[in-house]
Amino acid sequence: MSKLAELRMLGLTGTARSKNQTHYVFTVRDRIIEHDSFTKAVRAIALAHERWTLAKVPGALLIYGQSGCGKSTVLRYYLQQFPRQSTPRKTIIPVLRVVAPESPTVRSFTEAVLVALGDTAAARGSAAVKTQRIIHFVKECEIQLLLIDEFHHFCDSKRPEYRRVTDWLKNLINECGVPVVLFGLPRAISALNSNEQLRRRFSSPIHLAEFGFATAEEQLTFRSVLQHLQSLMPYQKGLNLSNPDMAMRFHFATNGLIDYVVKIIDELVVASAGHPHPAVDYNALQEAFKVQIWADVPEQLNPFNPAVKLRRLDQINKPFSILDDPYAYTLSRRGRASTGTSKKGI
């Protein structure tokens, strides 16, 4: 037995000390669910990528959505299709992912790009010198597509630096001539609104939305996702997670965010380790919600409590009260984010 297994079972007795690790290693996080929003985002990236390979058109795309809506899954999935290739002479990087640092400056962002490239001297030199190295490496490593993650961090920079770093990004896009895809929270639109040329380049952003539940079609889509995820669980006994009532409870519990759905599914399996006859029931679901989403949830607010009246958990001090409302931002011709009316679902 490994040291980790010993520590995991410390103080447990009987069947709770099961040595079977199957449930502990289970996760649906690495499974790709090809729902409409996911496939639309992937197709849009592929179109920009293909246009560059065929006609050298350096397209630009922003993909935005709430934390937990699947942006990282889209990015990771696309990146995995084009792995780095090492040759005796150089490393070929068809698709490069860069994570924008918090409150980026030109200097910190150039360093982030060089780190992503694998430059061991990323911290050396002025911003201008680093920029020239980036332009060199983009050509030398045969980069075809640049993916910039956490682009909303650009909004956190102080205003003078905010303008400098967005100008720098605009100039880099011009110099490198490869398509760029930005990923971020909805407020990333504000960063584009600060720079007329960037706003023009990224004029058709894609909203990677959470699953809705307001229409029959949205409900059917969400239920099919739950059905698929439940089919991946190592046991099938108990409640049907995709029936209409349970799907509604899942939607209230997760606000339609796929990351939270996955967390609950994984928790159900992990928590059942050592149980001789594991099954999905209301108690297990309530506990999974507590562990993964809201630790001190009052019993009368737990969506998986069959006795409660369901309500949205988006008020102050509740799990979804601080979400970045995507309907509060639009690409504005006046160089700032305009505010619109929120269009939340039921």
CSV table of C-alpha atoms in Angstrom, one decimal:
chain,number,residue,atom,x,y,z
A,1,MET,CA,0.0,0.0,0.0
A,2,SER,CA,1.4,3.4,-0.9
A,3,LYS,CA,2.1,6.1,1.7
A,4,LEU,CA,-0.7,8.3,0.2
A,5,ALA,CA,-3.2,5.4,0.6
A,6,GLU,CA,-2.2,4.9,4.2
A,7,LEU,CA,-2.7,8.6,5.0
A,8,ARG,CA,-6.0,8.6,3.1
A,9,MET,CA,-7.4,5.8,5.3
A,10,LEU,CA,-6.0,7.1,8.6
A,11,GLY,CA,-8.5,6.5,11.4
A,12,LEU,CA,-10.9,4.5,9.2
A,13,THR,CA,-12.0,1.0,9.9
A,14,GLY,CA,-13.9,-1.9,8.2
A,15,THR,CA,-15.2,-1.4,4.7
A,16,ALA,CA,-14.2,2.3,4.8
A,17,ARG,CA,-10.6,1.1,4.6
A,18,SER,CA,-11.1,-0.3,1.1
A,19,LYS,CA,-7.9,-0.7,-0.8
A,20,ASN,CA,-9.7,-0.3,-4.1
A,21,GLN,CA,-8.5,3.0,-5.6
A,22,THR,CA,-10.9,2.9,-8.6
A,23,HIS,CA,-13.2,5.6,-7.2
A,24,TYR,CA,-10.3,7.8,-6.1
A,25,VAL,CA,-8.8,8.0,-9.6
A,26,PHE,CA,-12.1,8.5,-11.3
A,27,THR,CA,-12.8,11.9,-13.0
A,28,VAL,CA,-14.9,13.1,-15.9
A,29,ARG,CA,-12.9,16.3,-16.1
A,30,ASP,CA,-10.7,14.9,-19.0
A,31,ARG,CA,-13.8,13.8,-21.0
A,32,ILE,CA,-14.8,16.1,-23.9
A,33,ILE,CA,-18.5,16.7,-24.3
A,34,GLU,CA,-19.2,18.0,-27.8
A,35,HIS,CA,-22.2,20.3,-27.0
A,36,ASP,CA,-23.1,23.2,-29.3
A,37,SER,CA,-21.2,26.0,-27.5
A,38,PHE,CA,-18.0,23.9,-27.3
A,39,THR,CA,-18.1,22.8,-31.0
A,40,LYS,CA,-18.9,26.4,-32.2
A,41,ALA,CA,-15.9,27.8,-30.4
A,42,VAL,CA,-13.6,25.1,-31.7
A,43,ARG,CA,-14.8,25.6,-35.3
A,44,ALA,CA,-14.3,29.3,-35.0
A,45,ILE,CA,-10.7,28.8,-33.9
A,46,ALA,CA,-10.1,26.2,-36.6
A,47,LEU,CA,-11.5,28.6,-39.3
A,48,ALA,CA,-9.0,31.4,-38.2
A,49,HIS,CA,-6.2,28.9,-38.1
A,50,GLU,CA,-7.0,27.4,-41.5
A,51,ARG,CA,-7.4,30.8,-43.2
A,52,TRP,CA,-3.9,31.6,-42.1
A,53,THR,CA,-2.4,28.3,-43.4
A,54,LEU,CA,-4.2,28.8,-46.8
A,55,ALA,CA,-4.0,32.6,-47.3
A,56,LYS,CA,-1.9,34.0,-44.5
A,57,VAL,CA,-4.8,36.0,-43.2
A,58,PRO,CA,-4.1,36.8,-39.5
A,59,GLY,CA,-7.5,36.6,-38.0
A,60,ALA,CA,-8.5,37.6,-34.5
A,61,LEU,CA,-11.0,36.2,-32.1
A,62,LEU,CA,-12.2,36.7,-28.5
A,63,ILE,CA,-13.9,33.8,-26.7
A,64,TYR,CA,-15.4,34.9,-23.4
A,65,GLY,CA,-17.6,33.5,-20.7
A,66,GLN,CA,-18.0,32.9,-17.0
A,67,SER,CA,-15.4,31.1,-15.0
A,68,GLY,CA,-16.4,27.4,-15.2
A,69,CYS,CA,-18.2,27.6,-18.5
A,70,GLY,CA,-15.6,25.6,-20.4
A,71,LYS,CA,-13.1,28.1,-21.9
A,72,SER,CA,-10.1,26.2,-20.5
A,73,THR,CA,-11.5,23.0,-21.9
A,74,VAL,CA,-11.8,24.5,-25.4
A,75,LEU,CA,-8.3,25.9,-25.2
A,76,ARG,CA,-6.7,22.7,-23.9
A,77,TYR,CA,-8.6,20.6,-26.5
A,78,TYR,CA,-7.4,22.7,-29.4
A,79,LEU,CA,-3.8,22.9,-28.0
A,80,GLN,CA,-3.6,19.1,-27.7
A,81,GLN,CA,-4.4,18.7,-31.4
A,82,PHE,CA,-1.1,20.5,-32.3
A,83,PRO,CA,1.7,19.3,-30.0
A,84,ARG,CA,5.2,20.7,-30.0
A,85,GLN,CA,7.7,18.9,-32.2
A,86,SER,CA,11.4,18.7,-31.3
A,87,THR,CA,13.9,18.4,-34.1
A,88,PRO,CA,17.7,18.4,-34.0
A,89,ARG,CA,17.7,22.0,-35.0
A,90,LYS,CA,14.7,23.6,-33.2
A,91,THR,CA,11.4,23.2,-31.5
A,92,ILE,CA,8.3,23.6,-33.7
A,93,ILE,CA,5.3,25.1,-31.9
A,94,PRO,CA,2.3,25.1,-34.2
A,95,VAL,CA,0.0,26.6,-31.5
A,96,LEU,CA,1.3,28.7,-28.6
A,97,ARG,CA,-0.6,29.3,-25.4
A,98,VAL,CA,0.3,32.3,-23.2
A,99,VAL,CA,-1.3,33.1,-19.8
A,100,ALA,CA,-1.7,36.8,-19.3
A,101,PRO,CA,-0.2,37.8,-15.9
A,102,GLU,CA,-2.3,39.7,-13.4
A,103,SER,CA,-2.3,43.5,-14.0
A,104,PRO,CA,0.1,43.0,-17.0
A,105,THR,CA,2.7,45.5,-18.0
A,106,VAL,CA,4.5,45.4,-21.3
A,107,ARG,CA,7.6,44.0,-19.5
A,108,SER,CA,5.7,41.3,-17.6
A,109,PHE,CA,3.6,40.3,-20.6
A,110,THR,CA,6.7,40.0,-22.9
A,111,GLU,CA,8.2,37.8,-20.2
A,112,ALA,CA,5.1,35.6,-20.1
A,113,VAL,CA,5.3,35.1,-23.8
A,114,LEU,CA,9.0,34.1,-23.7
A,115,VAL,CA,8.3,31.7,-20.8
A,116,ALA,CA,5.6,30.0,-22.9
A,117,LEU,CA,8.0,29.7,-25.7
A,118,GLY,CA,10.5,28.0,-23.4
A,119,ASP,CA,13.1,30.8,-23.5
A,120,THR,CA,15.4,30.2,-20.5
A,121,ALA,CA,16.4,33.9,-20.6
A,122,ALA,CA,12.9,35.2,-20.4
A,123,ALA,CA,13.6,37.6,-17.6
A,124,ARG,CA,16.6,39.2,-19.3
A,125,GLY,CA,16.6,42.4,-21.3
A,126,SER,CA,14.3,45.4,-21.8
A,127,ALA,CA,10.7,45.2,-23.1
A,128,ALA,CA,12.0,46.2,-26.5
A,129,VAL,CA,14.7,43.5,-26.6
A,130,LYS,CA,12.2,40.9,-25.4
A,131,THR,CA,9.7,41.9,-28.1
A,132,GLN,CA,12.3,41.4,-30.8
A,133,ARG,CA,13.1,37.9,-29.4
A,134,ILE,CA,9.4,37.1,-29.5
A,135,ILE,CA,9.1,38.1,-33.1
A,136,HIS,CA,12.2,36.0,-33.9
A,137,PHE,CA,10.9,32.9,-32.1
A,138,VAL,CA,7.4,33.2,-33.7
A,139,LYS,CA,9.1,32.7,-37.1
A,140,GLU,CA,11.8,30.3,-35.9
A,141,CYS,CA,9.3,28.0,-34.1
A,142,GLU,CA,6.9,28.2,-37.1
A,143,ILE,CA,4.0,29.4,-34.9
A,144,GLN,CA,0.7,29.4,-36.7
A,145,LEU,CA,-1.7,30.4,-33.9
A,146,LEU,CA,-1.4,32.3,-30.7
A,147,LEU,CA,-3.8,31.6,-27.8
A,148,ILE,CA,-3.8,34.2,-25.0
A,149,ASP,CA,-5.6,33.0,-21.8
A,150,GLU,CA,-6.9,35.1,-18.9
A,151,PHE,CA,-7.1,38.2,-21.2
A,152,HIS,CA,-9.4,39.9,-18.7
A,153,HIS,CA,-6.3,40.6,-16.6
A,154,PHE,CA,-5.6,43.4,-19.1
A,155,CYS,CA,-8.5,45.2,-17.4
A,156,ASP,CA,-6.7,45.2,-14.1
A,157,SER,CA,-3.8,47.3,-15.2
A,158,LYS,CA,-3.6,51.0,-14.2
A,159,ARG,CA,-4.9,53.2,-17.0
A,160,PRO,CA,-1.5,54.5,-18.5
A,161,GLU,CA,-0.1,50.9,-18.5
A,162,TYR,CA,-3.4,49.5,-19.7
A,163,ARG,CA,-3.1,51.6,-22.9
A,164,ARG,CA,0.6,50.8,-23.4
A,165,VAL,CA,0.1,47.0,-23.0
A,166,THR,CA,-2.9,46.9,-25.4
A,167,ASP,CA,-0.9,49.0,-27.9
A,168,TRP,CA,2.0,46.6,-27.5
A,169,LEU,CA,-0.3,43.6,-28.2
A,170,LYS,CA,-1.7,45.4,-31.3
A,171,ASN,CA,1.8,46.0,-32.6
A,172,LEU,CA,2.8,42.4,-31.9
A,173,ILE,CA,-0.1,41.0,-33.9
A,174,ASN,CA,0.9,43.3,-36.8
A,175,GLU,CA,4.6,42.2,-36.6
A,176,CYS,CA,4.0,38.5,-36.2
A,177,GLY,CA,1.2,38.2,-38.7
A,178,VAL,CA,-0.4,35.1,-37.1
A,179,PRO,CA,-4.0,34.7,-35.9
A,180,VAL,CA,-4.6,35.4,-32.3
A,181,VAL,CA,-7.4,34.0,-30.1
A,182,LEU,CA,-8.1,35.6,-26.7
A,183,PHE,CA,-9.9,33.8,-23.8
A,184,GLY,CA,-11.3,35.6,-20.8
A,185,LEU,CA,-14.1,36.6,-18.6
A,186,PRO,CA,-16.8,38.9,-20.0
A,187,ARG,CA,-15.0,42.0,-18.8
A,188,ALA,CA,-12.3,41.2,-21.3
A,189,ILE,CA,-14.5,43.1,-23.7
A,190,SER,CA,-13.5,46.3,-21.8
A,191,ALA,CA,-9.9,45.8,-22.7
A,192,LEU,CA,-10.8,45.7,-26.4
A,193,ASN,CA,-12.9,48.8,-26.0
A,194,SER,CA,-9.8,50.7,-24.7
A,195,ASN,CA,-8.0,50.4,-28.1
A,196,GLU,CA,-9.8,51.2,-31.4
A,197,GLN,CA,-7.6,49.0,-33.5
A,198,LEU,CA,-7.9,46.0,-31.2
A,199,ARG,CA,-11.6,46.5,-31.0
A,200,ARG,CA,-11.8,46.5,-34.8
A,201,ARG,CA,-9.7,43.3,-35.1
A,202,PHE,CA,-11.8,41.4,-32.5
A,203,SER,CA,-15.1,42.7,-33.6
A,204,SER,CA,-17.1,39.4,-33.5
A,205,PRO,CA,-16.5,37.9,-30.0
A,206,ILE,CA,-18.0,34.5,-29.2
A,207,HIS,CA,-19.9,34.0,-26.0
A,208,LEU,CA,-19.2,30.6,-24.5
A,209,ALA,CA,-22.3,30.6,-22.4
A,210,GLU,CA,-23.3,28.4,-19.5
A,211,PHE,CA,-26.1,25.9,-20.1
A,212,GLY,CA,-29.5,27.5,-20.1
A,213,PHE,CA,-32.7,26.0,-18.8
A,214,ALA,CA,-35.4,28.5,-19.9
A,215,THR,CA,-36.6,26.6,-23.1
A,216,ALA,CA,-37.4,23.0,-23.8
A,217,GLU,CA,-34.4,22.8,-26.2
A,218,GLU,CA,-32.0,24.1,-23.5
A,219,GLN,CA,-33.4,21.6,-21.0
A,220,LEU,CA,-33.0,18.7,-23.4
A,221,THR,CA,-29.4,19.7,-24.0
A,222,PHE,CA,-28.6,20.0,-20.3
A,223,ARG,CA,-30.3,16.7,-19.6
A,224,SER,CA,-28.4,14.9,-22.4
A,225,VAL,CA,-25.1,16.2,-20.8
A,226,LEU,CA,-26.1,14.8,-17.4
A,227,GLN,CA,-27.1,11.5,-19.0
A,228,HIS,CA,-23.7,11.2,-20.7
A,229,LEU,CA,-21.8,12.1,-17.5
A,230,GLN,CA,-23.8,9.6,-15.4
A,231,SER,CA,-23.1,6.9,-18.0
A,232,LEU,CA,-19.3,7.4,-17.3
A,233,MET,CA,-19.7,6.7,-13.5
A,234,PRO,CA,-18.5,3.3,-12.3
A,235,TYR,CA,-21.9,2.5,-10.8
A,236,GLN,CA,-25.4,3.2,-12.2
A,237,LYS,CA,-27.7,2.5,-9.2
A,238,GLY,CA,-30.0,5.1,-7.7
A,239,LEU,CA,-31.5,8.4,-9.0
A,240,ASN,CA,-31.5,9.2,-12.7
A,241,LEU,CA,-29.6,12.5,-12.9
A,242,SER,CA,-31.1,13.4,-16.3
A,243,ASN,CA,-34.8,13.2,-15.4
A,244,PRO,CA,-36.6,16.6,-15.6
A,245,ASP,CA,-36.7,17.3,-11.8
A,246,MET,CA,-33.1,16.2,-11.2
A,247,ALA,CA,-31.8,18.2,-14.2
A,248,MET,CA,-33.6,21.3,-12.8
A,249,ARG,CA,-31.9,20.7,-9.4
A,250,PHE,CA,-28.5,20.4,-11.1
A,251,HIS,CA,-29.1,23.6,-12.9
A,252,PHE,CA,-30.0,25.5,-9.8
A,253,ALA,CA,-27.0,23.9,-8.0
A,254,THR,CA,-24.5,24.8,-10.7
A,255,ASN,CA,-26.0,27.8,-12.5
A,256,GLY,CA,-25.5,25.8,-15.7
A,257,LEU,CA,-21.7,25.9,-15.4
A,258,ILE,CA,-20.1,22.7,-16.7
A,259,ASP,CA,-17.2,22.9,-14.2
A,260,TYR,CA,-19.5,22.7,-11.2
A,261,VAL,CA,-21.5,19.8,-12.8
A,262,VAL,CA,-18.2,17.9,-13.2
A,263,LYS,CA,-17.2,18.6,-9.6
A,264,ILE,CA,-20.4,17.2,-8.3
A,265,ILE,CA,-20.2,14.1,-10.5
A,266,ASP,CA,-16.6,13.5,-9.5
A,267,GLU,CA,-17.5,14.0,-5.8
A,268,LEU,CA,-20.3,11.5,-5.9
A,269,VAL,CA,-17.9,8.8,-7.1
A,270,VAL,CA,-15.0,9.7,-4.8
A,271,ALA,CA,-17.3,9.9,-1.7
A,272,SER,CA,-18.7,6.4,-2.5
A,273,ALA,CA,-15.2,4.7,-2.2
A,274,GLY,CA,-15.4,1.8,0.1
A,275,HIS,CA,-19.2,1.6,0.1
A,276,PRO,CA,-20.3,-2.0,-0.7
A,277,HIS,CA,-23.3,-0.9,-2.7
A,278,PRO,CA,-22.8,2.7,-3.9
A,279,ALA,CA,-25.8,4.5,-5.4
A,280,VAL,CA,-26.8,8.0,-6.2
A,281,ASP,CA,-29.3,9.4,-3.7
A,282,TYR,CA,-30.4,12.8,-2.4
A,283,ASN,CA,-28.2,12.6,0.7
A,284,ALA,CA,-25.1,11.9,-1.5
A,285,LEU,CA,-26.0,14.8,-3.8
A,286,GLN,CA,-26.6,17.2,-0.9
A,287,GLU,CA,-23.2,16.3,0.5
A,288,ALA,CA,-21.5,16.7,-2.9
A,289,PHE,CA,-23.0,20.1,-3.2
A,290,LYS,CA,-21.7,21.1,0.2
A,291,VAL,CA,-18.2,19.8,-0.4
A,292,GLN,CA,-17.7,21.2,-3.9
A,293,ILE,CA,-19.9,24.4,-4.1
A,294,TRP,CA,-21.2,25.8,-0.8
A,295,ALA,CA,-19.7,24.4,2.4
A,296,ASP,CA,-22.1,26.1,4.8
A,297,VAL,CA,-25.2,25.9,2.7
A,298,PRO,CA,-28.4,26.1,4.9
A,299,GLU,CA,-30.4,22.9,4.5
A,300,GLN,CA,-33.4,24.9,3.1
A,301,LEU,CA,-31.2,26.3,0.3
A,302,ASN,CA,-29.5,23.0,-0.8
A,303,PRO,CA,-31.0,22.4,-4.3
A,304,PHE,CA,-30.7,18.6,-3.8
A,305,ASN,CA,-32.9,18.7,-0.7
A,306,PRO,CA,-36.2,17.2,-2.1
A,307,ALA,CA,-38.2,19.2,0.4
A,308,VAL,CA,-37.0,22.7,-0.6
A,309,LYS,CA,-38.5,25.2,-3.0
A,310,LEU,CA,-35.8,25.8,-5.6
A,311,ARG,CA,-34.3,29.2,-6.0
A,312,ARG,CA,-31.4,30.8,-7.8
A,313,LEU,CA,-28.2,31.1,-5.7
A,314,ASP,CA,-27.1,34.4,-7.2
A,315,GLN,CA,-27.9,36.8,-4.4
A,316,ILE,CA,-25.3,38.3,-2.2
A,317,ASN,CA,-23.2,35.8,-0.1
A,318,LYS,CA,-24.4,33.0,-2.3
A,319,PRO,CA,-22.2,30.9,-4.7
A,320,PHE,CA,-23.1,32.7,-7.9
A,321,SER,CA,-23.4,36.3,-6.7
A,322,ILE,CA,-20.1,37.5,-8.1
A,323,LEU,CA,-20.4,36.2,-11.6
A,324,ASP,CA,-19.2,38.6,-14.3
A,325,ASP,CA,-22.5,39.4,-16.1
A,326,PRO,CA,-21.8,39.0,-19.9
A,327,TYR,CA,-24.7,41.3,-20.8
A,328,ALA,CA,-23.1,44.2,-19.0
A,329,TYR,CA,-20.5,44.6,-21.8
A,330,THR,CA,-20.7,45.3,-25.5
A,331,LEU,CA,-18.1,46.4,-28.1
A,332,SER,CA,-18.5,50.2,-28.0
A,333,ARG,CA,-17.6,52.6,-30.7
A,334,ARG,CA,-16.9,55.2,-28.1
A,335,GLY,CA,-14.0,53.2,-26.7
A,336,ARG,CA,-15.6,52.0,-23.5
A,337,ALA,CA,-17.8,49.2,-22.3
A,338,SER,CA,-21.5,50.0,-22.5
A,339,THR,CA,-23.9,48.6,-20.0
A,340,GLY,CA,-26.9,46.6,-21.0
A,341,THR,CA,-29.8,44.9,-19.2
A,342,SER,CA,-29.0,41.5,-17.6
A,343,LYS,CA,-30.7,38.6,-19.4
A,344,LYS,CA,-30.3,35.8,-16.9
A,345,GLY,CA,-32.3,32.6,-17.3
A,346,ILE,CA,-34.9,31.3,-14.8
